[in-house]
Short mmCIF file of C-alpha atoms in Angstrom, two decimals:
data_model
loop_
_atom_site.label_atom_id
_atom_site.label_comp_id
_atom_site.label_asym_id
_atom_site.label_seq_id
_atom_site.Cartn_x
_atom_site.Cartn_y
_atom_site.Cartn_z
CA MET A 24 -0.27 0.10 -0.09
CA ASP A 25 1.46 3.40 -0.88
CA GLN A 26 1.99 6.05 1.65
CA ASP A 27 -1.50 7.92 0.40
CA SER A 28 -3.84 5.03 0.55
CA ARG A 29 -2.11 4.39 4.26
CA CYS A 30 -3.18 7.94 4.88
CA THR A 31 -6.31 7.86 3.36
CA ALA A 32 -7.52 4.33 5.61
CA GLU A 33 -6.05 6.18 8.61
CA ARG A 34 -7.92 9.19 8.35
CA GLU A 35 -10.90 6.89 7.38
CA LEU A 36 -10.34 5.01 10.90
CA LEU A 37 -9.96 7.82 12.87
CA GLU A 38 -13.08 9.86 11.55
CA ALA A 39 -15.02 6.12 12.13
CA VAL A 40 -13.43 5.57 15.81
CA SER A 41 -14.46 9.40 16.34
CA ARG A 42 -18.39 8.86 15.12
CA ILE A 43 -18.09 5.75 17.73
CA SER A 44 -17.21 7.64 20.36
CA THR A 45 -19.43 10.82 20.08
CA PHE A 46 -22.55 7.77 19.27
CA SER A 47 -21.76 6.45 22.95
CA THR A 48 -21.73 9.54 24.99
CA THR A 49 -24.93 10.69 23.62
CA SER A 50 -27.03 7.72 23.17
CA PRO A 51 -29.22 7.04 26.33
CA SER A 52 -28.64 3.80 27.77
CA ASP A 53 -30.71 0.71 27.77
CA GLU A 54 -31.80 1.16 31.33
CA GLU A 55 -32.93 4.78 30.16
CA GLN A 56 -34.65 3.50 27.34
CA ASN A 57 -36.76 1.22 29.34
CA GLN A 58 -37.44 3.53 31.80
CA PRO A 59 -40.82 4.99 31.23
CA ASN A 60 -40.60 9.00 30.41
CA ASP A 61 -42.84 9.89 33.31
CA GLU A 62 -40.45 8.38 35.65
CA ILE A 63 -37.39 9.77 34.12
CA SER A 64 -38.27 13.51 34.02
CA CYS A 65 -38.03 15.08 37.53
CA GLN A 66 -41.26 16.66 39.06
CA VAL A 67 -39.98 20.19 40.16
CA ILE A 68 -43.23 20.93 41.71
CA LYS A 69 -44.87 18.39 44.18
CA GLU A 70 -48.27 16.86 43.52
CA ASN A 71 -49.05 18.27 47.09
CA PRO A 72 -47.04 20.69 48.30
CA GLU A 73 -46.82 22.38 51.55
CA LYS A 74 -46.46 25.86 52.25
CA ASP A 75 -42.58 25.63 53.08
CA ASP A 76 -42.20 23.01 50.38
CA LEU A 77 -43.81 24.80 47.77
CA GLN A 78 -40.95 27.76 48.43
CA ASP A 79 -38.68 25.13 48.33
CA SER A 80 -39.79 24.08 44.83
CA ASN A 81 -39.90 27.28 43.04
CA ALA A 82 -36.36 27.93 44.98
CA SER A 83 -35.28 24.63 42.82
CA LEU A 84 -35.96 26.16 39.44
CA SER A 85 -32.26 27.88 39.05
CA PRO A 86 -29.76 26.74 41.06
CA ASN A 87 -27.95 29.43 43.20
CA SER A 88 -25.21 31.38 41.42
CA SER A 89 -22.69 31.25 44.72
CA MET A 90 -22.44 27.66 44.71
CA THR A 91 -18.95 26.23 43.78
CA THR A 92 -18.45 24.20 41.14
CA LYS A 93 -18.12 21.07 43.18
CA GLU A 94 -21.24 21.77 44.81
CA LEU A 95 -23.22 22.03 41.53
CA GLN A 96 -21.85 18.71 40.31
CA GLU A 97 -22.87 17.02 43.47
CA TYR A 98 -26.53 18.87 43.16
CA TRP A 99 -27.25 17.68 39.72
CA ARG A 100 -25.76 14.49 40.36
CA ASN A 101 -28.29 14.03 43.48
CA GLU A 102 -30.79 15.34 40.91
CA LYS A 103 -30.56 12.93 38.39
CA ARG A 104 -30.55 10.04 40.93
CA GLN A 105 -33.89 11.14 42.72
CA CYS A 106 -35.37 11.26 39.46
CA ARG A 107 -34.89 7.29 38.52
CA GLN A 108 -37.82 5.15 40.59
CA VAL A 109 -37.10 2.37 43.37
CA LYS A 110 -39.42 -0.21 42.90
CA LEU A 111 -40.38 -1.41 46.52
CA LEU A 112 -42.12 -4.38 47.53
CA PHE A 113 -44.28 -5.03 50.19
CA GLU A 114 -44.52 -8.62 52.31
CA ILE A 115 -46.99 -9.33 55.40
CA PRO A 116 -45.18 -12.38 56.61
CA SER A 117 -46.64 -12.70 60.05
CA THR A 118 -48.80 -11.22 62.86
CA ARG A 119 -49.13 -10.89 66.19
CA ILE A 120 -51.98 -10.20 68.78
CA VAL A 121 -51.82 -7.78 71.15
CA GLU A 122 -54.18 -7.80 74.47
CA HIS A 123 -54.33 -4.91 76.37
CA ARG A 124 -57.07 -4.71 79.38
CA LEU A 125 -59.94 -3.15 77.34
CA SER A 126 -58.67 -4.07 73.91
CA LYS A 127 -57.40 -6.64 71.76
CA TYR A 128 -56.30 -6.32 67.94
CA VAL A 129 -53.73 -7.91 65.51
CA MET A 130 -50.33 -6.55 64.52
CA TYR A 131 -49.27 -6.76 60.87
CA LYS A 132 -45.53 -6.94 60.55
CA ILE A 133 -44.70 -5.26 57.06
CA ILE A 134 -41.46 -5.57 55.35
CA ILE A 135 -40.52 -2.99 52.61
CA LEU A 136 -37.48 -3.92 50.44
CA GLN A 137 -36.33 -2.64 47.20
CA THR A 138 -36.59 -5.10 44.02
CA GLY A 139 -33.98 -5.53 41.48
CA SER A 140 -31.00 -6.71 43.97
CA PHE A 141 -30.55 -8.01 47.32
CA ASP A 142 -31.42 -5.48 49.91
CA SER A 143 -29.55 -5.51 53.10
CA ASN A 144 -31.51 -2.43 54.32
CA LYS A 145 -35.01 -3.87 54.11
CA SER A 146 -37.45 -1.75 56.45
CA ILE A 147 -39.35 -3.46 58.99
CA ILE A 148 -42.69 -1.69 60.64
CA GLU A 149 -46.21 -3.00 62.10
CA ARG A 150 -49.26 -1.77 61.81
CA ARG A 151 -53.07 -2.68 62.87
CA TYR A 152 -56.26 -2.92 60.65
CA SER A 153 -57.17 0.66 61.99
CA ASP A 154 -54.29 2.07 60.46
CA PHE A 155 -54.77 0.52 57.17
CA GLU A 156 -58.46 1.43 57.69
CA LYS A 157 -57.51 5.21 58.35
CA LEU A 158 -55.05 5.60 55.55
CA HIS A 159 -57.94 4.06 53.31
CA ARG A 160 -60.31 6.86 54.48
CA ASN A 161 -57.58 9.75 53.96
CA LEU A 162 -56.65 8.45 50.48
CA LEU A 163 -60.85 8.13 49.50
CA GLU A 164 -60.77 12.23 50.44
CA GLU A 165 -57.71 13.17 47.87
CA PHE A 166 -57.92 10.05 45.34
CA SER A 167 -61.48 9.29 44.64
CA GLU A 168 -61.26 8.52 41.11
CA GLU A 169 -57.87 6.61 41.37
CA MET A 170 -59.25 4.65 44.14
CA GLU A 171 -62.50 3.67 42.60
CA ASP A 172 -61.45 0.36 41.59
CA VAL A 173 -59.39 -0.29 45.13
CA THR A 174 -60.86 -2.97 47.49
CA PHE A 175 -60.21 -3.05 51.37
CA PRO A 176 -60.88 -5.93 53.73
CA LYS A 177 -63.97 -5.31 55.30
CA LYS A 178 -64.10 -5.82 58.79
CA ALA A 179 -65.85 -9.18 60.18
CA LEU A 180 -68.89 -9.01 63.03
CA THR A 181 -67.00 -12.13 64.51
CA GLY A 182 -63.92 -14.29 64.10
CA ASN A 183 -61.44 -11.26 63.23
CA PHE A 184 -58.65 -13.29 64.98
CA THR A 185 -59.20 -16.74 63.89
CA GLU A 186 -56.07 -18.10 61.93
CA GLU A 187 -58.70 -17.89 58.56
CA ILE A 188 -59.46 -14.22 58.67
CA ILE A 189 -55.83 -13.01 59.74
CA ASN A 190 -54.33 -15.00 56.70
CA GLU A 191 -56.82 -13.73 54.47
CA ARG A 192 -55.99 -10.37 55.37
CA LYS A 193 -52.39 -11.15 55.50
CA LEU A 194 -52.74 -11.30 51.76
CA ALA A 195 -55.27 -8.49 51.35
CA PHE A 196 -53.45 -6.19 52.86
CA LYS A 197 -49.94 -6.86 51.10
CA ASP A 198 -51.94 -6.79 47.63
CA TYR A 199 -53.48 -3.53 48.75
CA LEU A 200 -50.11 -2.05 49.44
CA ARG A 201 -48.72 -3.27 46.28
CA LEU A 202 -51.86 -1.42 44.27
CA LEU A 203 -51.43 1.48 45.93
CA TYR A 204 -47.59 1.68 45.32
CA SER A 205 -48.09 0.79 41.47
CA MET A 206 -50.30 4.35 41.24
CA LYS A 207 -47.74 7.28 41.13
CA TYR A 208 -49.92 10.41 42.56
CA ILE A 209 -50.65 7.96 45.68
CA ARG A 210 -47.24 6.77 46.12
CA ARG A 211 -45.84 9.77 46.28
CA SER A 212 -48.66 11.44 48.25
CA LYS A 213 -47.82 12.57 52.23
CA LYS A 214 -50.89 10.41 52.96
CA PHE A 215 -49.24 7.17 51.79
CA ILE A 216 -45.59 8.25 53.28
CA ASP A 217 -46.80 8.98 56.46
CA PHE A 218 -48.83 5.73 56.64
CA LEU A 219 -45.31 4.03 56.41
CA THR A 220 -43.07 6.38 58.57
CA ARG A 221 -45.15 8.68 60.76
CA LEU A 222 -45.69 6.19 63.81
CA GLU A 223 -42.06 5.28 63.84
CA LEU A 224 -41.10 8.83 63.36
CA GLN A 225 -43.43 10.23 66.30
CA GLU A 226 -41.88 7.29 68.62
CA ALA A 227 -38.12 9.18 67.68
CA TYR A 228 -39.21 12.34 68.25
CA GLY A 229 -40.60 11.76 71.62
CA CYS A 230 -37.33 10.20 72.69
CA LEU A 231 -35.70 12.89 71.31
CA ARG A 232 -37.43 15.25 73.53
CA GLY A 233 -36.91 13.17 76.42
CA GLY A 234 -33.28 13.27 76.00
CA HIS A 235 -32.96 9.73 75.16
CA TYR A 236 -30.98 10.19 72.08
CA THR A 237 -29.53 6.47 71.80
CA LYS A 238 -33.00 5.24 71.34
CA ALA A 239 -34.17 8.24 68.96
CA LEU A 240 -31.20 7.57 66.61
CA GLU A 241 -32.00 3.90 66.52
CA ILE A 242 -35.39 4.76 65.41
CA LEU A 243 -34.24 7.35 62.75
CA LEU A 244 -31.86 5.38 61.19
CA GLU A 245 -34.26 2.74 60.59
CA VAL A 246 -36.80 5.43 59.14
CA ILE A 247 -34.07 7.33 57.05
CA GLY A 248 -33.64 4.45 54.58
CA LEU A 249 -37.30 3.91 54.50
CA GLN A 250 -37.64 7.78 53.71
CA GLU A 251 -35.13 8.22 50.98
CA ARG A 252 -36.91 5.60 49.00
CA LEU A 253 -40.54 6.91 49.36
CA THR A 254 -39.49 10.36 48.57
CA ARG A 255 -36.81 10.24 45.66
CA GLY A 256 -38.64 12.79 43.51
CA ASN A 257 -38.27 15.19 46.64
CA PRO A 258 -35.07 15.08 48.54
CA VAL A 259 -35.81 18.07 50.47
CA SER A 260 -38.67 16.32 52.75
CA ILE A 261 -36.19 14.12 54.67
CA VAL A 262 -33.95 17.05 55.73
CA PRO A 263 -35.70 17.57 59.30
CA THR A 264 -34.97 13.73 59.65
CA LEU A 265 -31.72 13.96 58.80
CA CYS A 266 -31.33 17.13 61.04
CA ALA A 267 -32.76 15.07 63.88
CA ILE A 268 -30.03 12.62 63.43
CA VAL A 269 -27.37 15.43 63.84
CA VAL A 270 -29.11 16.46 67.20
CA CYS A 271 -28.70 13.15 68.48
CA HIS A 272 -25.01 12.22 67.49
CA LYS A 273 -23.88 16.16 68.44
CA ASP A 274 -25.77 15.73 71.89
CA MET A 275 -24.33 12.17 72.14
CA GLU A 276 -20.84 13.83 71.48
CA ASN A 277 -20.17 12.21 68.35
CA PRO A 278 -19.00 15.28 66.40
CA ALA A 279 -17.84 13.37 63.00
CA SER A 280 -21.02 11.34 62.78
CA ALA A 281 -22.95 14.33 63.16
CA PHE A 282 -21.27 16.42 60.71
CA GLU A 283 -21.63 13.36 58.18
CA TYR A 284 -25.31 13.39 58.36
CA GLY A 285 -25.20 17.53 58.38
CA GLU A 286 -23.33 17.23 54.85
CA LYS A 287 -26.12 15.07 53.59
CA ALA A 288 -29.00 17.34 54.83
CA LEU A 289 -27.06 20.33 53.65
CA SER A 290 -26.45 19.35 49.74
CA ARG A 291 -30.21 19.00 49.81
CA LEU A 292 -30.47 22.19 50.92
CA CYS A 293 -27.85 23.87 48.57
CA VAL A 294 -30.38 25.87 46.49
CA HIS A 295 -33.31 25.98 49.18
CA THR A 296 -31.65 28.59 51.40
CA SER A 297 -35.20 30.14 52.08
CA HIS A 298 -35.88 26.58 54.24
CA ARG A 299 -36.63 26.74 57.78
CA TYR A 300 -33.68 24.48 58.22
CA TYR A 301 -30.87 25.86 56.56
CA ILE A 302 -29.71 28.73 58.76
CA PRO A 303 -29.90 26.63 62.07
CA LEU A 304 -28.04 23.44 60.17
CA LEU A 305 -25.57 25.82 58.63
CA ASP A 306 -24.79 27.26 62.32
CA THR A 307 -24.31 23.72 63.80
CA MET A 308 -22.23 22.60 60.65
CA ILE A 309 -20.20 25.40 61.07
CA THR A 310 -19.87 24.73 65.14
CA LEU A 311 -19.05 20.93 64.26
CA ALA A 312 -16.24 21.78 61.49
CA TYR A 313 -14.39 23.94 63.96
CA GLU A 314 -14.41 21.33 66.54
CA LEU A 315 -13.38 18.58 63.88
CA GLY A 316 -10.40 21.08 62.41
CA LYS A 317 -12.55 20.85 59.05
CA ASP A 318 -12.98 23.77 56.81
CA PHE A 319 -15.63 26.18 58.54
CA LEU A 320 -14.82 29.87 57.02
CA SER A 321 -16.25 28.39 53.52
CA LEU A 322 -19.63 27.74 55.65
CA GLN A 323 -19.12 31.24 57.43
CA GLU A 324 -19.29 33.00 54.26
CA LYS A 325 -22.40 31.34 53.11
CA LEU A 326 -24.16 31.99 56.65
CA GLU A 327 -23.11 35.93 56.49
CA GLU A 328 -24.04 36.03 52.48
CA TRP A 329 -27.09 35.21 53.79
CA LYS A 330 -27.56 37.35 56.72
CA ALA A 331 -26.71 40.03 54.66
CA LYS A 332 -29.76 39.44 52.07
CA LYS A 333 -32.25 38.65 54.79
CA ASP A 334 -33.93 41.16 57.39
CA PRO A 335 -32.51 40.36 60.56
CA ILE A 336 -35.52 37.63 62.34
CA ARG A 337 -35.45 35.26 64.95
CA VAL A 338 -34.10 32.25 64.28
CA PHE A 339 -34.49 28.62 66.00
CA THR A 340 -31.41 26.50 66.85
CA LEU A 341 -31.46 23.36 65.15
CA LYS A 342 -32.24 21.26 68.80
CA GLU A 343 -35.16 23.72 68.86
CA LEU A 344 -36.38 22.91 65.40
CA ALA A 345 -36.22 19.29 66.03
CA VAL A 346 -37.75 19.07 69.38
CA ARG A 347 -40.93 20.72 67.64
CA GLU A 348 -41.62 18.09 65.04
CA TYR A 349 -44.15 15.74 65.42
CA VAL A 350 -45.67 17.37 68.88
CA GLN A 351 -49.48 16.24 69.40
#
């Protein structure tokens, strides 16, 4: 082969490699192609925003211009990760009968785990018939059309504690939860998420207010994994739980662990600086960073920048905010 032919062949080879490289970087992965469009795209504004959450959603429309390149990269990585639905599986393997002096009821053990891979962080909760019944009533108020074909196991006049009835309800409640979770608007609703997490969170915050930080932390760490899976499209919603974990670790004199969870919470608030937890968390992180010998000046700059933009207002401490959560 002469020199001109060799050069032409090499040039054609380089162009082919370039086209392949370009295609490989712009083509969506098989996983993304198989994902439904409505699950790949992010929901900036949630279906049922609370007042504070609505402000957070509006703030999320444009990242804060004061963020560093590293913070922006981490923010968009988190956003992309949150857009992909995590599919959960519900199992009810066992029950137990609880008897008090004036009441008797069945507690259903619910195991919630992620499908598609071995889930070492499965969540286990217990609910009674009346809890399911309350959930059903609440969902009917908001999702009457979606719930039109959803059947709920009726309470029998007699025989509620027989093995046959209990086993029937185990299967019925398993199918009921699976069906609810299959409906996008219901699985993202606050009422459905509260059913799966609220009782445990109420107990945890009760322990926190009583100074029982070890017990509170134990419950919060069990709940946070489930919350993360249930609220993938709304990462800001788990900030209170993360901050409660920070408070527990800090009061138990575990500053390194407190700082670790504080960073997780702060990363979810980097474009939500109007959130009620942002400044108390930032103030706590400055204290922890100073104690641990970490960079606290950048955190201090953010705090000063926020104070320069806002009118002076009464700001609660992180602990003061935490103890106010789930107050009956």
